Coordinates of C-alpha atoms in Angstrom, one line a residue:
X1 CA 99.7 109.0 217.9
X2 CA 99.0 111.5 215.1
X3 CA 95.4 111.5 214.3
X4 CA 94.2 113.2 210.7
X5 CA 90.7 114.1 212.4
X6 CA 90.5 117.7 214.1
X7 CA 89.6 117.3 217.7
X8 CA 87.0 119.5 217.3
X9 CA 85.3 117.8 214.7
X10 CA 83.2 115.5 216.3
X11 CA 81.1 114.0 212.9
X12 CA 84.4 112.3 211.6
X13 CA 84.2 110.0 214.7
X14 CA 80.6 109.1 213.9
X15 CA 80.8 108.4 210.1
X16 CA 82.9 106.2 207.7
X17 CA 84.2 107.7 204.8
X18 CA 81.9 105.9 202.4
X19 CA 79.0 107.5 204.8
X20 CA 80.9 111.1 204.8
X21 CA 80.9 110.8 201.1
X22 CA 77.2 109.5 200.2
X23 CA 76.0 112.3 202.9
X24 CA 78.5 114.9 200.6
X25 CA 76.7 114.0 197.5
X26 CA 72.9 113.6 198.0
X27 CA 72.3 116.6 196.5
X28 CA 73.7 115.5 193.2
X29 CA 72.6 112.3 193.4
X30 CA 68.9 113.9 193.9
X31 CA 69.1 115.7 191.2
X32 CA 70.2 112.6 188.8
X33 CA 67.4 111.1 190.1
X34 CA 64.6 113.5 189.7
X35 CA 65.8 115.6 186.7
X36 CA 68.5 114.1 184.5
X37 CA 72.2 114.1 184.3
X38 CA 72.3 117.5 181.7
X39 CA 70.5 119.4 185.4
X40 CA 73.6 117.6 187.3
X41 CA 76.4 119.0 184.7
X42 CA 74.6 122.3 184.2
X43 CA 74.7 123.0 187.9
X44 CA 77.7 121.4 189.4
X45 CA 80.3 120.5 186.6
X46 CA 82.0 124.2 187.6
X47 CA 82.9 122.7 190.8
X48 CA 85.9 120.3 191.3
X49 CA 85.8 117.7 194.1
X50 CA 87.7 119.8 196.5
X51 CA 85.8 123.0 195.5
X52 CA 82.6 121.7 196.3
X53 CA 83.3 119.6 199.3
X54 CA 84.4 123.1 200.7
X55 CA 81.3 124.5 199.2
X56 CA 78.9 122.5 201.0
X57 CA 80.5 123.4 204.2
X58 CA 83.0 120.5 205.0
X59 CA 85.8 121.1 207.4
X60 CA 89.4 120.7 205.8
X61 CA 89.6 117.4 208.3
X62 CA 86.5 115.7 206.5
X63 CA 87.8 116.6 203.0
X64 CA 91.4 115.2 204.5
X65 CA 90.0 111.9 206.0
X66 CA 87.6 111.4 202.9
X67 CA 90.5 111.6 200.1
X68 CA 92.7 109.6 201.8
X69 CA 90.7 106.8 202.4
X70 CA 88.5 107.0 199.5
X71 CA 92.1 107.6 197.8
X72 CA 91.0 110.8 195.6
X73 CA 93.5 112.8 197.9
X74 CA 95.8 113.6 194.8
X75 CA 92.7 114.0 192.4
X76 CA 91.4 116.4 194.3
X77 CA 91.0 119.3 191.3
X78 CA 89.5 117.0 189.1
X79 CA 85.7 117.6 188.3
X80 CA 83.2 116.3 191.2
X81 CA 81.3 115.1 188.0
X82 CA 84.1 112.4 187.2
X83 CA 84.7 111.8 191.1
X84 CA 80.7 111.0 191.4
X85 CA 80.9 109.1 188.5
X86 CA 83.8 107.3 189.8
X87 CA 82.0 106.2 193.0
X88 CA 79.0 105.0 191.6
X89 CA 81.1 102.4 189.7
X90 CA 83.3 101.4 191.5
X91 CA 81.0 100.0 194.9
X92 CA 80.1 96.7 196.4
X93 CA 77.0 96.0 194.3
X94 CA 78.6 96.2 191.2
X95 CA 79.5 93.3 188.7
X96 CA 83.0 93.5 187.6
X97 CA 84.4 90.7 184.5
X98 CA 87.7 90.1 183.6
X99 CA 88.8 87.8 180.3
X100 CA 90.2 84.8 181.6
X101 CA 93.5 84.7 180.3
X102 CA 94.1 88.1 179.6
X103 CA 92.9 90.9 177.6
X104 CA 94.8 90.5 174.5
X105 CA 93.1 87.7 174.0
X106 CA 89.8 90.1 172.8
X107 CA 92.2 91.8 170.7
X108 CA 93.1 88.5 169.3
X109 CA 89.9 87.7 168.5
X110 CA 88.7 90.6 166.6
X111 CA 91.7 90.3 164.5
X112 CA 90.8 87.1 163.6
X113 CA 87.1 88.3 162.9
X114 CA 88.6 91.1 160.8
X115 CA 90.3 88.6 158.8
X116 CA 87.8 86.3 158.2
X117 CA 85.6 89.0 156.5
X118 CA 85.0 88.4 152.8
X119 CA 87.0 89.7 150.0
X120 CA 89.5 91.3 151.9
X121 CA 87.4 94.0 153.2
X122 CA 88.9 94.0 156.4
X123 CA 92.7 94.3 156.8
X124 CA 95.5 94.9 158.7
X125 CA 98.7 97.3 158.4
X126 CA 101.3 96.8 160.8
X127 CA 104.2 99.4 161.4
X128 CA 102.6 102.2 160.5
X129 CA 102.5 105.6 162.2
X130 CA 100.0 108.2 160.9
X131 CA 101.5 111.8 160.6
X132 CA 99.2 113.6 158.6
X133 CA 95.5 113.7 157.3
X134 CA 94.4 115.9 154.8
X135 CA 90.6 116.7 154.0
X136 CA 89.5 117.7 150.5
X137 CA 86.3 118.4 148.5
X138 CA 84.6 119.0 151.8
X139 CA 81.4 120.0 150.2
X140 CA 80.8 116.5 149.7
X141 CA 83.7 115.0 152.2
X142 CA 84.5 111.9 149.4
X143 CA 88.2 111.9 150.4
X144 CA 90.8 111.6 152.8
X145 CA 94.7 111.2 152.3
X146 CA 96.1 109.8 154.8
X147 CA 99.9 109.7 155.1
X148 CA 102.3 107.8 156.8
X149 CA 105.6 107.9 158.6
X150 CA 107.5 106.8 155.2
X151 CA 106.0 109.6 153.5
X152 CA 103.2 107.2 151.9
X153 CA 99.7 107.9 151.3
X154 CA 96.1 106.3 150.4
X155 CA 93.1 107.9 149.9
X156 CA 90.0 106.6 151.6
X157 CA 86.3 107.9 151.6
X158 CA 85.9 107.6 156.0
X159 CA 88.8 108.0 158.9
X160 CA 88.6 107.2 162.4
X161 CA 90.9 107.8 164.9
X162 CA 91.2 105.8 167.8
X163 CA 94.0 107.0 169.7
X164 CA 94.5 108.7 172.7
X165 CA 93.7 111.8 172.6
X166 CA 97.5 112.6 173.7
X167 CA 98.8 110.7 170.7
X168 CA 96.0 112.6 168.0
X169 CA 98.4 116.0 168.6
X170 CA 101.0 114.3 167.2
X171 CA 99.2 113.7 163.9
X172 CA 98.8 116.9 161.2
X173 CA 94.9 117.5 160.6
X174 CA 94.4 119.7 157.5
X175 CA 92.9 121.7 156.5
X176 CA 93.7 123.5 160.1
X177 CA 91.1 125.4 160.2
X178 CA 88.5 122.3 159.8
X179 CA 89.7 121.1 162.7
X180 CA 90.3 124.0 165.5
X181 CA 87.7 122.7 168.2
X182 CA 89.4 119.8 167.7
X183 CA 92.6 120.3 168.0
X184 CA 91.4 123.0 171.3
X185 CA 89.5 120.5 172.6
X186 CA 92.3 117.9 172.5
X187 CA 95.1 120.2 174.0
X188 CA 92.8 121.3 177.0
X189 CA 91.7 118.1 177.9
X190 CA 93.7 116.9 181.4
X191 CA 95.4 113.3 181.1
X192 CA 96.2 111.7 184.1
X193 CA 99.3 110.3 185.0
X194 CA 99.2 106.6 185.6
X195 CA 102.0 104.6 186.5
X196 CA 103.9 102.3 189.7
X197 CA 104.8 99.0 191.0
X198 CA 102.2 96.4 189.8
X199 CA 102.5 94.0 193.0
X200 CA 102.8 96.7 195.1
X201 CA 100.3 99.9 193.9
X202 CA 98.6 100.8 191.3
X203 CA 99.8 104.5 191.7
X204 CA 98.1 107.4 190.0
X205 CA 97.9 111.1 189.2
X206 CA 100.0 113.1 191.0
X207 CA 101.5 110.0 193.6
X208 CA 102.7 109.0 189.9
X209 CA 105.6 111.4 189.4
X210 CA 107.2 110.7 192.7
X211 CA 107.5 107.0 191.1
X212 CA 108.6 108.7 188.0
X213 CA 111.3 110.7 189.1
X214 CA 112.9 107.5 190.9
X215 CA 115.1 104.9 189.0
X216 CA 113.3 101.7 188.4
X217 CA 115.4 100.0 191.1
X218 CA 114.8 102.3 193.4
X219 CA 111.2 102.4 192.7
X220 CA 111.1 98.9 193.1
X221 CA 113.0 98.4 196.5
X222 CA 111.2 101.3 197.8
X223 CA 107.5 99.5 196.8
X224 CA 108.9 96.5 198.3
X225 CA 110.0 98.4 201.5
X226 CA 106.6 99.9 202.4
X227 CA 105.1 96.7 201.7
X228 CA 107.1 95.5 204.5
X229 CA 106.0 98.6 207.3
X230 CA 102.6 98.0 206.1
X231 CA 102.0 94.8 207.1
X232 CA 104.3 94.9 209.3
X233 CA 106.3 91.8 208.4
X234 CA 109.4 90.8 210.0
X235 CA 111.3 89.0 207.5
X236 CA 113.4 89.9 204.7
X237 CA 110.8 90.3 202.0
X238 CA 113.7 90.3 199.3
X239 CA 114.4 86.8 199.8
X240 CA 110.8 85.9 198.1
X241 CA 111.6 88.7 195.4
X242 CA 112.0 87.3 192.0
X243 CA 111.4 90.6 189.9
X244 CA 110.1 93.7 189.2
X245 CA 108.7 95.8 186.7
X246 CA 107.2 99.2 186.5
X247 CA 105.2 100.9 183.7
X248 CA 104.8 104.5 183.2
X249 CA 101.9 105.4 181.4
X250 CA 103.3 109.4 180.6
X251 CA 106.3 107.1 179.1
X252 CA 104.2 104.6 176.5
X253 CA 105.1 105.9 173.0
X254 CA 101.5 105.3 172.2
X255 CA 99.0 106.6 174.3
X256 CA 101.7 109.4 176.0
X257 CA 99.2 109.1 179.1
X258 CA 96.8 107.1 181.2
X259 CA 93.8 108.0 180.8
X260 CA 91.2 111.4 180.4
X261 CA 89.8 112.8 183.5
X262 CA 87.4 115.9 183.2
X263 CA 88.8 119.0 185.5
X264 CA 85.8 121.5 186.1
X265 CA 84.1 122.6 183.1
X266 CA 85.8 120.2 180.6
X267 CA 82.3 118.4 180.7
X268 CA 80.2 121.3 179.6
X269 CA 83.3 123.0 177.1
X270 CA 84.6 120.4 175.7
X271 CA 83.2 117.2 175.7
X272 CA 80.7 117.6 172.5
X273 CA 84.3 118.8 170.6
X274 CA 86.2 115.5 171.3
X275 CA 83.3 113.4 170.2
X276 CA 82.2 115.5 167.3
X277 CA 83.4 114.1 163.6
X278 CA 84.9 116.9 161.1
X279 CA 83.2 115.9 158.2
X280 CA 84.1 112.3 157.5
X281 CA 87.1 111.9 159.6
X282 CA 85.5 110.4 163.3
X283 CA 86.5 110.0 166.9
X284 CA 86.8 107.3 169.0
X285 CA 88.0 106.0 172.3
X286 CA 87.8 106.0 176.1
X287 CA 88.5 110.1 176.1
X288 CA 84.9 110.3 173.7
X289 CA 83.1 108.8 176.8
X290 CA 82.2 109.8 180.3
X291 CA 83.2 107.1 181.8
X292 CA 86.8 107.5 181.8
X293 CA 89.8 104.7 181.9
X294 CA 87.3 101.6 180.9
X295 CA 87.6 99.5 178.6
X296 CA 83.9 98.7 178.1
X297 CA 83.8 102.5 177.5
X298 CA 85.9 102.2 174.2
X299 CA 84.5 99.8 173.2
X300 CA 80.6 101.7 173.5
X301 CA 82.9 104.2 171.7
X302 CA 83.2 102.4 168.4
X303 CA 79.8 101.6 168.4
X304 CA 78.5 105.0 168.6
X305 CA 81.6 105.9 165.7
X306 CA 79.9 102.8 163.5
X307 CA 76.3 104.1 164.2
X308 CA 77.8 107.5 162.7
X309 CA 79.4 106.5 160.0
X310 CA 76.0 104.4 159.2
X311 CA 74.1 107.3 159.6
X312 CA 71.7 107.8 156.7
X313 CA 69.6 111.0 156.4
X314 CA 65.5 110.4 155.1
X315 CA 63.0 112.7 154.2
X316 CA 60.5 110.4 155.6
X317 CA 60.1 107.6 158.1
X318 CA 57.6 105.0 158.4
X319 CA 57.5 102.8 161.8
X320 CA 55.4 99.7 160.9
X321 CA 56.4 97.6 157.7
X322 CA 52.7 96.6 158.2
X323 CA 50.4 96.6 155.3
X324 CA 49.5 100.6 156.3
X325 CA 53.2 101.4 156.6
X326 CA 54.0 100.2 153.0
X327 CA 50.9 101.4 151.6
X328 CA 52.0 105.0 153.0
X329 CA 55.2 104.9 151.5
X330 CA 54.4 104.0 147.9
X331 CA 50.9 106.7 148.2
X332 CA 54.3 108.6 149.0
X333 CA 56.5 108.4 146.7
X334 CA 54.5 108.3 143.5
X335 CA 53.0 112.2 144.8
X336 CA 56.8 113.4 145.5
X337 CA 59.1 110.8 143.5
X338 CA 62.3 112.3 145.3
X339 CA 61.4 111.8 148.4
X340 CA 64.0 109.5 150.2
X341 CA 61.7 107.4 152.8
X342 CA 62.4 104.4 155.0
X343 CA 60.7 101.8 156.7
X344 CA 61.5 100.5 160.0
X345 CA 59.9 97.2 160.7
X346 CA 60.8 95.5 164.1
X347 CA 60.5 91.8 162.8
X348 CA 60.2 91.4 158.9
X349 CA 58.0 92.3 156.6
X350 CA 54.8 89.8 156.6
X351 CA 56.2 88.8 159.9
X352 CA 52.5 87.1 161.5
X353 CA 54.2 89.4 164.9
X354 CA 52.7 92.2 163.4
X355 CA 49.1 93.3 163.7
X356 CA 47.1 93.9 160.2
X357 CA 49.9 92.2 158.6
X358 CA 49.2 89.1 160.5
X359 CA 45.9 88.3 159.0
X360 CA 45.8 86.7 155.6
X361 CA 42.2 89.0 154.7
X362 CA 40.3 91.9 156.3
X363 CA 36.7 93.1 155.9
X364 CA 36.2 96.1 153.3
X365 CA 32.9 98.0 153.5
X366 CA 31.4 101.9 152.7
X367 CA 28.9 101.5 155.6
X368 CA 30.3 103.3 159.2
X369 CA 28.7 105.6 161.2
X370 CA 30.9 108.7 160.0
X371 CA 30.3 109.6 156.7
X372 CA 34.0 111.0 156.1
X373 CA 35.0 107.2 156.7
X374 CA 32.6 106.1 153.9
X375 CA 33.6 108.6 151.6
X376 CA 37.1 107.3 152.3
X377 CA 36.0 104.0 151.4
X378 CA 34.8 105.2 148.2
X379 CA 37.6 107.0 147.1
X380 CA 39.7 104.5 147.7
X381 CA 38.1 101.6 145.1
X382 CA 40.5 103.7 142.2
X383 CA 44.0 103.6 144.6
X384 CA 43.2 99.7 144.8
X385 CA 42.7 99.2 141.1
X386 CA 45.5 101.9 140.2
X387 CA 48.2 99.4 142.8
X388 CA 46.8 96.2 140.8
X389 CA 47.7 97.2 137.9
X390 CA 51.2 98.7 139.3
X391 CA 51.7 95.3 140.5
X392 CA 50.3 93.6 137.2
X393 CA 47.6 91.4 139.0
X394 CA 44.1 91.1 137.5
X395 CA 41.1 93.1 138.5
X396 CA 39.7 91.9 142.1
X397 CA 43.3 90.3 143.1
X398 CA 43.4 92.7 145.7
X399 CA 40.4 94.1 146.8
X400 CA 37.6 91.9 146.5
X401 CA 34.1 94.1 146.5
X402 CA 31.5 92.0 144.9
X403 CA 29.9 90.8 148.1
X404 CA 27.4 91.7 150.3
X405 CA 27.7 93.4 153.5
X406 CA 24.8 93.2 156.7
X407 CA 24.1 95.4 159.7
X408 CA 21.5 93.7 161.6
X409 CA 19.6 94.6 164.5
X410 CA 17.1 97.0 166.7
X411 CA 16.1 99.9 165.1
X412 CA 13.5 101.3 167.0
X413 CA 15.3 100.9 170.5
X414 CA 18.4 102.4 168.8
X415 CA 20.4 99.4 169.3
X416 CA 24.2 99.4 168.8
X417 CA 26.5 96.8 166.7
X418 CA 30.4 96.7 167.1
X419 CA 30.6 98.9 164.7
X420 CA 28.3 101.8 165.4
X421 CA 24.6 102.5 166.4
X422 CA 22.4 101.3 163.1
X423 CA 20.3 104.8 162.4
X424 CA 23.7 106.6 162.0
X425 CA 25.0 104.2 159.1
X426 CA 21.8 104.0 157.4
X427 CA 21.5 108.2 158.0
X428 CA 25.3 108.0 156.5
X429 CA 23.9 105.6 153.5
X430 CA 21.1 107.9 152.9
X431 CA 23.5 111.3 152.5
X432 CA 26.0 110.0 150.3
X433 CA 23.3 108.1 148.4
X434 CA 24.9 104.5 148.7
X435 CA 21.8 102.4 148.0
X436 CA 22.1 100.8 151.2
X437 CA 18.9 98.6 151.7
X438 CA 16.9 99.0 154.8
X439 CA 15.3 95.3 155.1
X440 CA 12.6 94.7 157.5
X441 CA 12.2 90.7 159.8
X442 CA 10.6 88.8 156.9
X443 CA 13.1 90.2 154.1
X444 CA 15.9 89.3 156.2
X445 CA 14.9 86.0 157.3
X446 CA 13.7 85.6 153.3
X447 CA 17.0 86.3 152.2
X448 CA 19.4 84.8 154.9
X449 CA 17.1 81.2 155.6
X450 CA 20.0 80.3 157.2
X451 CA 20.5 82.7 159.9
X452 CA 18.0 83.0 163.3
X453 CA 16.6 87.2 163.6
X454 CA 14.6 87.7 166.7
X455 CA 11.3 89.2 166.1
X456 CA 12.3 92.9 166.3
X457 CA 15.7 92.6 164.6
X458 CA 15.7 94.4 160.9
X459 CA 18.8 94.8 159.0
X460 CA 20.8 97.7 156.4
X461 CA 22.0 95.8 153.6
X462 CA 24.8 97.0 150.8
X463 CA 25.9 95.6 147.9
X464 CA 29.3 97.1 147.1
X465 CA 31.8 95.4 150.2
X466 CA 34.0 92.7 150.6
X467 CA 37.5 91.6 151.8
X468 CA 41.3 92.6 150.9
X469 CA 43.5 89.8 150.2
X470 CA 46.2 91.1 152.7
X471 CA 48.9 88.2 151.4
X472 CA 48.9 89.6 148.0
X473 CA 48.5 92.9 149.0
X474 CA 52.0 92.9 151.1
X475 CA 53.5 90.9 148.3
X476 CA 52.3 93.7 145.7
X477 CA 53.6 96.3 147.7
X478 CA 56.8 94.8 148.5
X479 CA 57.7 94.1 144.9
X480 CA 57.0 97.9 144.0
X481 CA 58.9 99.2 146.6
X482 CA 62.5 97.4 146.1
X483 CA 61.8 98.3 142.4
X484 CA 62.5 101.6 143.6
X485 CA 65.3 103.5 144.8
X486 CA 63.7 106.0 146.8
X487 CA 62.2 103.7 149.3
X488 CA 64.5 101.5 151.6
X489 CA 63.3 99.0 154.1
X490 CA 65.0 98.4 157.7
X491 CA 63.9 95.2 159.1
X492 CA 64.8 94.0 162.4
X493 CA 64.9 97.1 163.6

């Protein structure tokens, strides 16, 4: 019997191929896992799979046994990246769906959803092939004829091209030169060759051509033949034979190919050049990803293209639509009116998720231990006023500060409140000369009857505190802001 295994090579008859192969790879796969995938690609993406198998030392038998039963034997150039990548897919633990009834009906589906959208901003154009796409203004990229096959043209503000890469040779990018990575990028990038009999083989890469080169007939009876030698059926399998078809990716008018696999390097070269946009004409499909021949990869595809095309460009962003976050944005834009800020907010604003937003008032006072923080507190009385009257509320709507504010406590054994040890406020009081009131047991319990002071306790007292009305506060602020044009809120996000 002919054996592939050397007779010298005494591993193979110890190890699987699945075993072979996770032993091959642990140094990538430790590197993925301590580093990052960029430390993977910068050291190995120079190596294809039958490069680095050799590389590591493996005997032309392991490579042999490995390829043919992990069927990679005619992919054996491509990069070890994609093979690696390949692998970890494509194993027991992972979840695979299908669409129950098959996978035109998601096509179907977002057709329909494009055609629900209002006022016709999502249509349909049937019929026609693109053959050219010319750039102008690109200073400001604000247009883009496209032509078609008949030799008609529109003009539109954003492209994107979702074809194979294979099919987006065949259309004319101008101006050229705008579009050399590109079209480099494009040409060097290897296609595989998919094709064969569907009940027999999915055949791919190189086993392809050989079904290629064949007559459909031929192909077929030949597919049906080795189906017969392999599981060694004794019958005439013919006489259950009702058909046959075979498609030939290479052959498809539209994508003029199967699907992108790297070869070493392509990673590292080209990759960033077939996802890159040139100006506003953008790129999408399953050759943009790294995970190569997936559907759920095109479709991550034209989300990424989307999140381009949304992108918007600030000169500021605030995280935290909270009463801070909008505060610092209007304090923002009326000392630099141009500035273009945004706001991300992860609920909405006011939402009671948030954390000062959530409370309908909070405590203003000048005393704190810090006298920087009570000087803040001072300068701050004329920004309060000055965003009253912004928002055209009355004196006091916002900041409250005609009430009275108590530190109570131990002086003499230094005793500490919440909010800071009591001989460093009142030493703060006395510096910036706040008229804070140092009140000893009997004017405290004199004044506040109500209240129960131990013996010892004696309290600083000011006159100049109170509370913000945080409602009308975010209410103020909101109004101001989407009066202006400079400021743009994100919520949920």
């Amino acid at each position: 019997m002919f054996s592939l295994l050397s007779s010298d090579d005494m591993r193979l008859k110890r190890k699987n191929p699945d075993e072979l192969w996770n032993e091959a790879m642990k140094s990538i796969l430790n590197t993925f896992e301590t580093e990052d995938w960029s430390a993977v690609e910068n050291k190995w993406d120079k190596y294809s799979l039958d490069s680095y198998l050799n590389e590591i030392g493996l005997s032309r038998a392991a490579i042999d046994y490995m390829a043919l039963m992990l069927n990679f034997e005619t992919n054996l150039f491509i990069s070890v990246l994609e093979g690696i990548r390949d692998r970890l897919m494509i194993n027991d633990d992972t979840l695979f769906y299908h669409i129950q009834g098959g996978n035109d009906l998601l096509i179907e589906s977002l057709k329909s959803e494009c055609l629900l959208i209002e006022n016709k901003r999502c249509s349909i154009v049937y019929n026609t092939e693109i053959t050219k796409l010319q750039l102008y203004d690109q200073a400001t990229t604000s247009s883009i004829t496209v032509t078609w096959k008949a030799n008609t043209s529109e003009v539109y503000g954003s492209v994107i091209v979702s074809t194979t890469a294979k099919s987006s040779q065949l259309i004319a990018f101008n101006e050229r030169e705008d579009f050399l990575d590109k079209y480099r990028s494009m040409r060097q990038l290897h296609y595989d060759y998919g094709g064969g009999a569907i009940i027999a083989s999915y055949t791919w890469s190189q086993d392809s051509m050989l079904w290629q080169s064949v007559s459909e007939q031929n192909a077929i009876d030949l597919a049906l033949k080795q189906i017969m030698e392999i599981h060694r059926l004794s019958f005439e399998i013919q006489k259950y034979f009702q058909g046959g078809k075979i498609k030939h990716w290479c052959d498809d008018e539209y994508t003029h190919g199967a699907f992108a696999l790297f070869t070493p390097l392509q990673e590292s070269d080209i990759f960033d050049n077939l996802q890159a946009s040139v100006f506003n004409v953008h790129f999408m499909g399953e050759h943009t990803s790294t995970l190569h021949g997936w559907i759920e990869e095109s479709l991550l595809s034209a989300v990424r293209t989307a999140l381009v095309i949304q992108e918007e460009t600030f000169d500021v962003v605030i995280i935290g639509g909270g009463p801070i976050g909008l505060t610092t944005a209007v304090s923002l834009w009326l000392k630099q009116p141009t500035l273009r800020i945004v706001i991300l907010e992860q609920y909405q604003i006011g939402e009671s998720q948030g954390s000062s937003g959530a409370f309908d008032v909070r405590q203003f006072r000048q005393m704190y231990n810090e006298p920087y923080l009570a000087e803040l507190a001072n300068l701050s009385f004329s920004l309060w006023r000055q965003l009253e009257n912004m928002a055209n509320l009355s004196y006091g709507s916002i900041l409250n500060s005609e009430n009275d504010y108590l530190f109570y406590g131990d002086f003499i054994a230094g005793q500490n409140t919440v909010e800071g040890d009591l001989a460093s406020i009142e030493k703060t009081c006395q510096q910036l000369q706040m008229d804070c009131l140092r009140m000893n047991n009997s004017e405290l319990k004199q004044r506040f009857s109500s209240f129960t002071f131990q013996q010892q306790y004696e309290g600083l007292f000011h006159n100049k505190s109170g509370f913000i009305n945080v409602t009308t506060l975010m209410k103020a602020l909101y109004q101001i802001i989407i009066q202006t044009k400079h400021i743009t809120i994100r919520e949920n996000e």
